[in-house]
Tab-separated table of C-alpha atoms in Angstrom:
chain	number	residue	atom	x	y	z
A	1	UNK	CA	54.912	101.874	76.194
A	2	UNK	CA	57.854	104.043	77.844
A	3	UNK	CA	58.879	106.860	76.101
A	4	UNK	CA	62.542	108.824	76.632
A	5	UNK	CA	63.099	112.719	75.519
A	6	UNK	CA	66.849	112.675	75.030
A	7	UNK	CA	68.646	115.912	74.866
A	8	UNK	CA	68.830	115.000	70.949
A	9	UNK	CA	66.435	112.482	70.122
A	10	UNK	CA	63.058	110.513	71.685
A	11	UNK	CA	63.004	107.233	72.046
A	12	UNK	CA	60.163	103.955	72.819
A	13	UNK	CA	60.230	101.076	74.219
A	14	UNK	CA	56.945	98.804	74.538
A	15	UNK	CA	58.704	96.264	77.599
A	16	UNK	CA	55.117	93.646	76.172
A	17	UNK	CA	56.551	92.705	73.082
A	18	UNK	CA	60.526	94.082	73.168
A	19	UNK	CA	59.599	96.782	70.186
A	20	UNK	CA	62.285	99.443	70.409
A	21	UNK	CA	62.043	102.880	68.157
A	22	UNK	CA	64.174	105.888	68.127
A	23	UNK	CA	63.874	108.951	66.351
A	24	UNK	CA	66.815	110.520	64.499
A	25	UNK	CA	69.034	113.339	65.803
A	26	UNK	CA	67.046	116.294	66.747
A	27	UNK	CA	68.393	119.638	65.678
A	28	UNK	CA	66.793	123.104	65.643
A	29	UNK	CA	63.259	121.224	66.262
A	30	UNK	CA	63.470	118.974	63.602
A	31	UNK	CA	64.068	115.685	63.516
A	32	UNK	CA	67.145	114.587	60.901
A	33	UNK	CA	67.711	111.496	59.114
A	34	UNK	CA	71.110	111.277	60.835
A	35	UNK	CA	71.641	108.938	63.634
A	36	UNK	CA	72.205	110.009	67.493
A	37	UNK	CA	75.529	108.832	68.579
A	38	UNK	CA	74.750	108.309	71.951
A	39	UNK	CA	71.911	108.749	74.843
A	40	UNK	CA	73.048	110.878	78.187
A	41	UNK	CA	72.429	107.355	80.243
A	42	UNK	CA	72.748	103.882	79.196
A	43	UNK	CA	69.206	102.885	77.693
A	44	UNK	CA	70.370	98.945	78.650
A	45	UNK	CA	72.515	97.987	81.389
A	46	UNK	CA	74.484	94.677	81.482
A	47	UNK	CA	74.378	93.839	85.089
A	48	UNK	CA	76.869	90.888	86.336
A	49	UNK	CA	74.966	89.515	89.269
A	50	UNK	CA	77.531	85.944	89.173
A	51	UNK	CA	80.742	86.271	90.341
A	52	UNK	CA	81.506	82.856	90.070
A	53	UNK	CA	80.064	79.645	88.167
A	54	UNK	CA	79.932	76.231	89.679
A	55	UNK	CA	79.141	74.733	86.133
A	56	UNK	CA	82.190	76.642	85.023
A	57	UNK	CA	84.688	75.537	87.354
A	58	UNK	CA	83.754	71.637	86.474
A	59	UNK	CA	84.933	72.368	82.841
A	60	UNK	CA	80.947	72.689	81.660
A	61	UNK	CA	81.159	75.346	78.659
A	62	UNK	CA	84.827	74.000	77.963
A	63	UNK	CA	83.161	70.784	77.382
A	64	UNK	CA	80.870	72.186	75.814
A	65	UNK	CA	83.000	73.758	72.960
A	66	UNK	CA	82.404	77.360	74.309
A	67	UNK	CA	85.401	79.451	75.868
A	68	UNK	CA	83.694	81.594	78.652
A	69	UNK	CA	85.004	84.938	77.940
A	70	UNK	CA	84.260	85.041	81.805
A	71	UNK	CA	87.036	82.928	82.592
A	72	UNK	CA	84.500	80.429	84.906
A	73	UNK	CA	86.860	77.754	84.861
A	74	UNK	CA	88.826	80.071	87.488
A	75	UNK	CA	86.565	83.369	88.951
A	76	UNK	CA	86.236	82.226	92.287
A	77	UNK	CA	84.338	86.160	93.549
A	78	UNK	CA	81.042	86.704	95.375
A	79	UNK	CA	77.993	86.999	93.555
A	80	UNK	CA	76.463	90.582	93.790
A	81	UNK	CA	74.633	91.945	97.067
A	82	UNK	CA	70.793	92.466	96.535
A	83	UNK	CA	71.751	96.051	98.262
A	84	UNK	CA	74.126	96.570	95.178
A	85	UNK	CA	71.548	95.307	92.574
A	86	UNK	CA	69.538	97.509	94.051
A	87	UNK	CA	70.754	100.611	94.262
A	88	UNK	CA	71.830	100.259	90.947
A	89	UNK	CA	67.840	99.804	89.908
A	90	UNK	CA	67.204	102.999	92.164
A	91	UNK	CA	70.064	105.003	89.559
A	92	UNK	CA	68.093	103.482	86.533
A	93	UNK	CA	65.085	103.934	87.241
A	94	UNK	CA	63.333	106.230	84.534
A	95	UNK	CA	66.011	106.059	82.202
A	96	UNK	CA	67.174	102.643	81.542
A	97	UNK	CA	64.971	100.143	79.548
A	98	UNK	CA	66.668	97.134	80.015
A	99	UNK	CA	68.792	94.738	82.415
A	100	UNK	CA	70.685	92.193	80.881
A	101	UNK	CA	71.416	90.019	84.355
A	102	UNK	CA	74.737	88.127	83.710
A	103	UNK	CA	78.357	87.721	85.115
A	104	UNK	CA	79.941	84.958	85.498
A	105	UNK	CA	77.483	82.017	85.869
A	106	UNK	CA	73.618	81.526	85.157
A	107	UNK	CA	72.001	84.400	86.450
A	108	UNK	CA	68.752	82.093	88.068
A	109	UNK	CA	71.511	80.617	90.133
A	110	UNK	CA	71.738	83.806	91.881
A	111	UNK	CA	70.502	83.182	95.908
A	112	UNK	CA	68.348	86.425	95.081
A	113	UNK	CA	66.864	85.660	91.518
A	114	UNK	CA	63.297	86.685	92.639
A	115	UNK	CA	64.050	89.361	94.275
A	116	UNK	CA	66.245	90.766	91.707
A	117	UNK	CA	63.434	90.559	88.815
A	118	UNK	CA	60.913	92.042	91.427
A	119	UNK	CA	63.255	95.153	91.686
A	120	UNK	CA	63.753	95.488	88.003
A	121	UNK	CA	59.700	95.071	87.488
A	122	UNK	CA	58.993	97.319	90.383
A	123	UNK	CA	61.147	100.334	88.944
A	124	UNK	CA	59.490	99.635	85.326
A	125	UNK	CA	62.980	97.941	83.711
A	126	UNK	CA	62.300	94.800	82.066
A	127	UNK	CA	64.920	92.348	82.627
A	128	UNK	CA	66.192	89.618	80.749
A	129	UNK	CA	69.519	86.454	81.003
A	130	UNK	CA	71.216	84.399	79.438
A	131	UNK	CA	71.822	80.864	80.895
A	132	UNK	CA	73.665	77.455	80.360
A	133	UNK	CA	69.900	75.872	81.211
A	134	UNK	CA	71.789	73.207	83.592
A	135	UNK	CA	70.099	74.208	86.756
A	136	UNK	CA	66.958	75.546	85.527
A	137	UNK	CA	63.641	74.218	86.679
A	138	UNK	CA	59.970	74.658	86.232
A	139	UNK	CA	59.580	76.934	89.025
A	140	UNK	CA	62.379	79.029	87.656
A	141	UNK	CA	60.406	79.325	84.176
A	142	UNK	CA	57.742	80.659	85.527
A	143	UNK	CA	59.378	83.431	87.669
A	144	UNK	CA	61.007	84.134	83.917
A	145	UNK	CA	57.344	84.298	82.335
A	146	UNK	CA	55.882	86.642	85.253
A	147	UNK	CA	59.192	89.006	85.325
A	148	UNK	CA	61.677	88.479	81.895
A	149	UNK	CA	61.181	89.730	79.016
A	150	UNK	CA	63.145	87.331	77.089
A	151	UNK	CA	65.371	84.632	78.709
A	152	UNK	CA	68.348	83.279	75.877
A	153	UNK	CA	69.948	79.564	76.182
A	154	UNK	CA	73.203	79.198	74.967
A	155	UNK	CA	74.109	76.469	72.687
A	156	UNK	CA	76.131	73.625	74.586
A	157	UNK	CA	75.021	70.924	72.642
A	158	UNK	CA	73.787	69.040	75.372
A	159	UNK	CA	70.790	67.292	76.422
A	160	UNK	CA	69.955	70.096	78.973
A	161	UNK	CA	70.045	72.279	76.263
A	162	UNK	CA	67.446	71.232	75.001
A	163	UNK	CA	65.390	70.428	77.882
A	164	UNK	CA	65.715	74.307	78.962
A	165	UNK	CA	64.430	75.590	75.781
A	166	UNK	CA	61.130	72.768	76.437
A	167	UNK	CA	60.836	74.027	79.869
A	168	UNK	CA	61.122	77.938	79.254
A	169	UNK	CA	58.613	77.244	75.777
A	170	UNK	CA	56.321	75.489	78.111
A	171	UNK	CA	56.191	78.268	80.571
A	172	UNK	CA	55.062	80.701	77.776
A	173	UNK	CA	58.931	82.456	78.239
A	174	UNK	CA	60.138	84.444	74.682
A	175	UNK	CA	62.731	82.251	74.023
A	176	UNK	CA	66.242	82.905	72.299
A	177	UNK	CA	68.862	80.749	71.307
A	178	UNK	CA	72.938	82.107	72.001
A	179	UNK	CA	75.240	80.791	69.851
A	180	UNK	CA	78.944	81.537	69.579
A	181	UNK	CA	80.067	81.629	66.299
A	182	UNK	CA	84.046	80.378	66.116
A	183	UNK	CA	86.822	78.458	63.953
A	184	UNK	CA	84.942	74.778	65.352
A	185	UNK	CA	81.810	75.878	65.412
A	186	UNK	CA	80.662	77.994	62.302
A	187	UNK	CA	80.392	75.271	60.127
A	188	UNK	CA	78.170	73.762	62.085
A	189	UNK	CA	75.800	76.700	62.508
A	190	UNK	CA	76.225	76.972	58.619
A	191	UNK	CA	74.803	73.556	58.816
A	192	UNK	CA	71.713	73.942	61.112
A	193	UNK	CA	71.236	77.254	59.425
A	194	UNK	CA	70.582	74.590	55.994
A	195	UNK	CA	68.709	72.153	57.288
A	196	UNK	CA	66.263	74.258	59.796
A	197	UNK	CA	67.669	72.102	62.461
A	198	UNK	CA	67.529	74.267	65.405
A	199	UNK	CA	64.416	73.773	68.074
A	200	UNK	CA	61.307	74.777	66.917
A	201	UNK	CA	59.053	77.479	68.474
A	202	UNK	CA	61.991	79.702	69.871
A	203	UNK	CA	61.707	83.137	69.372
A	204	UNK	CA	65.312	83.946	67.452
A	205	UNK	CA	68.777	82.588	66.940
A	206	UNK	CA	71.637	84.989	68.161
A	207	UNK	CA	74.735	84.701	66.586
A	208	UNK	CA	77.676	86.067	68.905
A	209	UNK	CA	81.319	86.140	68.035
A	210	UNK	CA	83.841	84.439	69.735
A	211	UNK	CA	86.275	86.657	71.236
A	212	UNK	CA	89.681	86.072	73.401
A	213	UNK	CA	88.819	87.301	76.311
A	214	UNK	CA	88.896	84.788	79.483
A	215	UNK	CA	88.754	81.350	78.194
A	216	UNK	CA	88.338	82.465	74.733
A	217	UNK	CA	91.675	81.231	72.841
A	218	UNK	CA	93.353	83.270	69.597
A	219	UNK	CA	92.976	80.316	67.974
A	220	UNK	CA	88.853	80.320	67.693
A	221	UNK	CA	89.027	83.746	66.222
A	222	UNK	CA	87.567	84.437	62.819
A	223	UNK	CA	89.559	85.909	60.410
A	224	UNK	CA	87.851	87.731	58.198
A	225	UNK	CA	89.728	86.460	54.489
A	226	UNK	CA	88.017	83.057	55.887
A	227	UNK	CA	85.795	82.205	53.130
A	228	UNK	CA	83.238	80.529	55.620
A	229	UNK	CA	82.875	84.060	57.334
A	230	UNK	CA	81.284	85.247	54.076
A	231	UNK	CA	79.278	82.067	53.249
A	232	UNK	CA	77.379	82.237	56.764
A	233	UNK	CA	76.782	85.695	56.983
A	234	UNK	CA	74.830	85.367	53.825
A	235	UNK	CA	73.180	81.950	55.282
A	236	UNK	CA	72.310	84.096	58.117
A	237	UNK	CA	70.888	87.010	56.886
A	238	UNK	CA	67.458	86.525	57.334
A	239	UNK	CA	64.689	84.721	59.205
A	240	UNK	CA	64.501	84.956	62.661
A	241	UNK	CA	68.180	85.817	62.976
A	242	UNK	CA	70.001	88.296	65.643
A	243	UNK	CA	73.773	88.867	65.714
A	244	UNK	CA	75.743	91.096	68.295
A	245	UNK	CA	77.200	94.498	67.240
A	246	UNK	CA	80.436	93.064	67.123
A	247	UNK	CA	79.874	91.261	64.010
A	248	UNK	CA	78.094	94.471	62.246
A	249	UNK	CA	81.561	95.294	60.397
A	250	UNK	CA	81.234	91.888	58.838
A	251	UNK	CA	77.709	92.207	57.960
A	252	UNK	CA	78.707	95.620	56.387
A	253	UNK	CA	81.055	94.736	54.577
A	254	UNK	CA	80.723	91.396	53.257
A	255	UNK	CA	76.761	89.983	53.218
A	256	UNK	CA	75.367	90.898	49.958
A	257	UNK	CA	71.883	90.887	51.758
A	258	UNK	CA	72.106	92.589	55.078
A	259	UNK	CA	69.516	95.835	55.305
A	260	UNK	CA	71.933	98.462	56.999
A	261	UNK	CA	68.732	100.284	58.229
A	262	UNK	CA	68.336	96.984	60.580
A	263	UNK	CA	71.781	96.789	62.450
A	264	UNK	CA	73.479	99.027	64.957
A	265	UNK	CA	77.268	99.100	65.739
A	266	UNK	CA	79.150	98.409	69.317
A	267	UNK	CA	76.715	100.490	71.429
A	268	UNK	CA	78.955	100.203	74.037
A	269	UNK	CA	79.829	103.558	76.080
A	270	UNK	CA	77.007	104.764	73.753
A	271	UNK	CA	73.506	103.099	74.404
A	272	UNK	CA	74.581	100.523	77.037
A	273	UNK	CA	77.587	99.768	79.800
A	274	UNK	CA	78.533	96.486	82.001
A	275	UNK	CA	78.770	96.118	86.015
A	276	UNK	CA	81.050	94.366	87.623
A	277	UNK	CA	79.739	91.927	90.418
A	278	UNK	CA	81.988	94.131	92.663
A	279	UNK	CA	80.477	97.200	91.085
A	280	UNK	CA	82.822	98.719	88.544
A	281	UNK	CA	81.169	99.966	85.448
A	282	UNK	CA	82.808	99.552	82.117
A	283	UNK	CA	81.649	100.461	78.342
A	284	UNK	CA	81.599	96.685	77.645
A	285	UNK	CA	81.935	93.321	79.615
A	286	UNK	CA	84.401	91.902	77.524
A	287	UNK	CA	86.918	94.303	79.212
A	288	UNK	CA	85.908	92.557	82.428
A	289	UNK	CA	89.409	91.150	82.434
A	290	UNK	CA	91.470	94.406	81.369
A	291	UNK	CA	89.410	96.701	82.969
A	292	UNK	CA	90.830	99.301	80.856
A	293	UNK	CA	88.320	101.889	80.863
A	294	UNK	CA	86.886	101.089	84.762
A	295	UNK	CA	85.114	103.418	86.746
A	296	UNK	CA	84.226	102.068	90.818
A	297	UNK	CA	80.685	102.464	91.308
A	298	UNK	CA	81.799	102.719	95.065
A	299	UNK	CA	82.631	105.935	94.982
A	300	UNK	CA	80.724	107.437	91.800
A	301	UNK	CA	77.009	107.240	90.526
A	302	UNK	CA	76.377	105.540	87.167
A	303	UNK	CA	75.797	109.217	85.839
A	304	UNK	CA	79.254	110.033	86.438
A	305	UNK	CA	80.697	106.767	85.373
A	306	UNK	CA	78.889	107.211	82.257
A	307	UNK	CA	79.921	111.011	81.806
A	308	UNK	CA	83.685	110.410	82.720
A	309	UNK	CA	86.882	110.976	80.250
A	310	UNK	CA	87.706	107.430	80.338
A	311	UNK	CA	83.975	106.277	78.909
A	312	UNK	CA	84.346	109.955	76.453
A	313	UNK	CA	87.855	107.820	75.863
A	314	UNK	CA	85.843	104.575	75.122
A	315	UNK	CA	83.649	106.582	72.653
A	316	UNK	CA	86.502	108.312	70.628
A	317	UNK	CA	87.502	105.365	69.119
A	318	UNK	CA	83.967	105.326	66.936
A	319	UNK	CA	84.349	108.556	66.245
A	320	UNK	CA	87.823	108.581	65.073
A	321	UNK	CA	88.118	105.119	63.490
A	322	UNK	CA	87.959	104.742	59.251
A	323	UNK	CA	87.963	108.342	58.452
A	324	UNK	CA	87.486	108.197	54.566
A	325	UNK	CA	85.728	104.858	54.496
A	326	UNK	CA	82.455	104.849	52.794
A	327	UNK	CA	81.047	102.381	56.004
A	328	UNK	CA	82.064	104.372	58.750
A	329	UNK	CA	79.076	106.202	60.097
A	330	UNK	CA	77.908	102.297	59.351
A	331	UNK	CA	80.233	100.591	61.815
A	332	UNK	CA	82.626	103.354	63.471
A	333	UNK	CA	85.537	101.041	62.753
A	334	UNK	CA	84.020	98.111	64.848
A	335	UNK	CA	85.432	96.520	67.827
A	336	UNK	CA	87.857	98.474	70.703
A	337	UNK	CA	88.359	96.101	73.099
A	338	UNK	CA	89.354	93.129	70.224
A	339	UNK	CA	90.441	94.304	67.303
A	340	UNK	CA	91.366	90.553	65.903
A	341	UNK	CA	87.339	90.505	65.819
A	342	UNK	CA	86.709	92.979	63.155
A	343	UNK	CA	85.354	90.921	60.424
A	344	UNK	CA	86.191	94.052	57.633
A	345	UNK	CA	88.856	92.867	54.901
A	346	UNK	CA	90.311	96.278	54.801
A	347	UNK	CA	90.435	97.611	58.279
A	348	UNK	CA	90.944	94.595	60.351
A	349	UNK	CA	94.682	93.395	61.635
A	350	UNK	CA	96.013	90.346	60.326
């Protein structure tokens, strides 16, 4: 069990089992029952070790009915050094829980995988991925058992699929399932949501939300007057169910049976941050095309990056967003980077 005294808060995380607790906003020595808006370092770092995907560039996840937000189909950079990964790990080290390993391609591809999860072990963060399963292997799975906490599979529909989620289970791995909820797909999930027809023995289903970013067309975007968007967010809410903070102003505001005590909003610029392959940090990876609010890691520490106007930017759109709106301490208006993905019938654009 690691425990953090914030400036405001404490917080736990127990890197055995993923258990994560954090106390309320601490104010003349007491604690509050009023949420901390944000931690003085990211708590979880999204680290983008790919900087390219073969399986991308041979149409994989377009084949597969998911739009890499990545843009794999064209990102033709380096991967990141091991001297980058790193020194990143030395920054972190005390203060950040968690590395999510990502970028653009499956992380275990990278030609320093083991040596990447040693670091992260070796400064006490536990890191975890997300992969397409093509290329995994048994040997893989059981560097993920020794080192990951979790390792997620996203949902292509394919035999592979499949045959990564047998080999990770196998290997004793906490398993997740990433799904990307869009116009072709949600009825679908609706579907497998019915009949229980997902793989048994994984660990949870995460629903993500398609977003235009890269690959990701306008046209795949939920709108939330859809009356499907309200149907599955009632299907999903419960079991062993996750969903990403973007789609936290749909819960909110339409789910009749979400618990508001068990979802957080965008925590990005607030809890967590992404870095670039060519180490630039930003709030969120889904400005990794933008790079609107981008600070170059090159010539500033992740302290910095993370105490700069343009992240403080980044962060005054929760605090501004909604004023008047019974939600908004709830969801702080949702979404900055995507605004079409703000599943709330009163706040988001048509």
């Amino acid at each position: 069990m690691r425990l953090r005294i914030d400036k405001d808060f404490i917080s736990m995380f127990d890197e055995r089992n993923g258990h994560y607790f954090r106390s309320g906003a601490i104010k003349d020595g007491a604690e509050t029952k009023e949420d901390p808006f944000m931690s003085s370092f990211p708590e979880l770092l999204d680290v983008g070790i790919m900087g390219h995907c073969a399986h991308g560039r041979s149409g994989l996840c377009v084949a597969a009915g998911v739009e890499c937000y990545q843009d794999g189909l064209h990102a033709d950079a380096p991967n990141m050094a091991l001297e980058d990964f790193e020194e990143i790990v030395r920054q972190c080290q005390g203060n950040t829980y968690q590395i999510a390993l990502g970028g653009c391609g499956d992380p275990e591809q990278h030609e320093h995988f083991g040596e990447i999860l040693v670091a992260c072990r070796v400064a006490g963060i536990v890191p975890n991925f997300t992969t397409s399963g093509l290329g995994l292997n048994s040997e893989l799975a059981k560097l993920c058992r020794k080192y990951c906490g979790a390792v997620a599979v996203s949902w292509y529909r394919s035999s592979y699929t499949l045959r990564a989620i047998d080999l990770l289970l196998q290997a004793g791995v906490k398993t997740n399932i990433h799904y990307v909820v869009s116009n072709s797909t949600i009825e679908e999930a609706m579907a497998r949501l019915k009949e229980h027809s997902f793989p048994v023995g994984i660990n949870a289903i995460v629903f993500l939300l398609h977003k235009p970013v890269g690959l990701g067309s306008q046209a795949q975007v939920l709108k939330s007057n859809d009356p499907r968007v309200r149907e599955f967010l009632d299907l999903a809410c419960g079991g062993d169910h996750g969903y990403n903070a973007c789609s936290v102003p749909g819960l909110i505001s339409q789910s009749i049976d979400v618990n508001r005590d068990s979802v957080d909003t965008c925590e990005g610029a607030r809890w967590s941050a992404y870095i670039t392959p060519d180490m630039v940090m930003l709030p969120c990876s889904f400005d990794n095309q933008g790079r609107r609010w981008a600070v170059d890691l090159r010539s500033h520490s992740i302290q910095e990056a993370w105490d700069s106007p343009i992240f403080e930017d980044f962060r005054n759109h929760f605090r501004q967003s909604c004023p008047g709106c019974e939600h908004r301490l709830a969801c702080m208006g949702g979404c900055p980077i995507c605004r079409e993905v703000v599943l709330c019938p009163e706040h988001a654009p048509e």
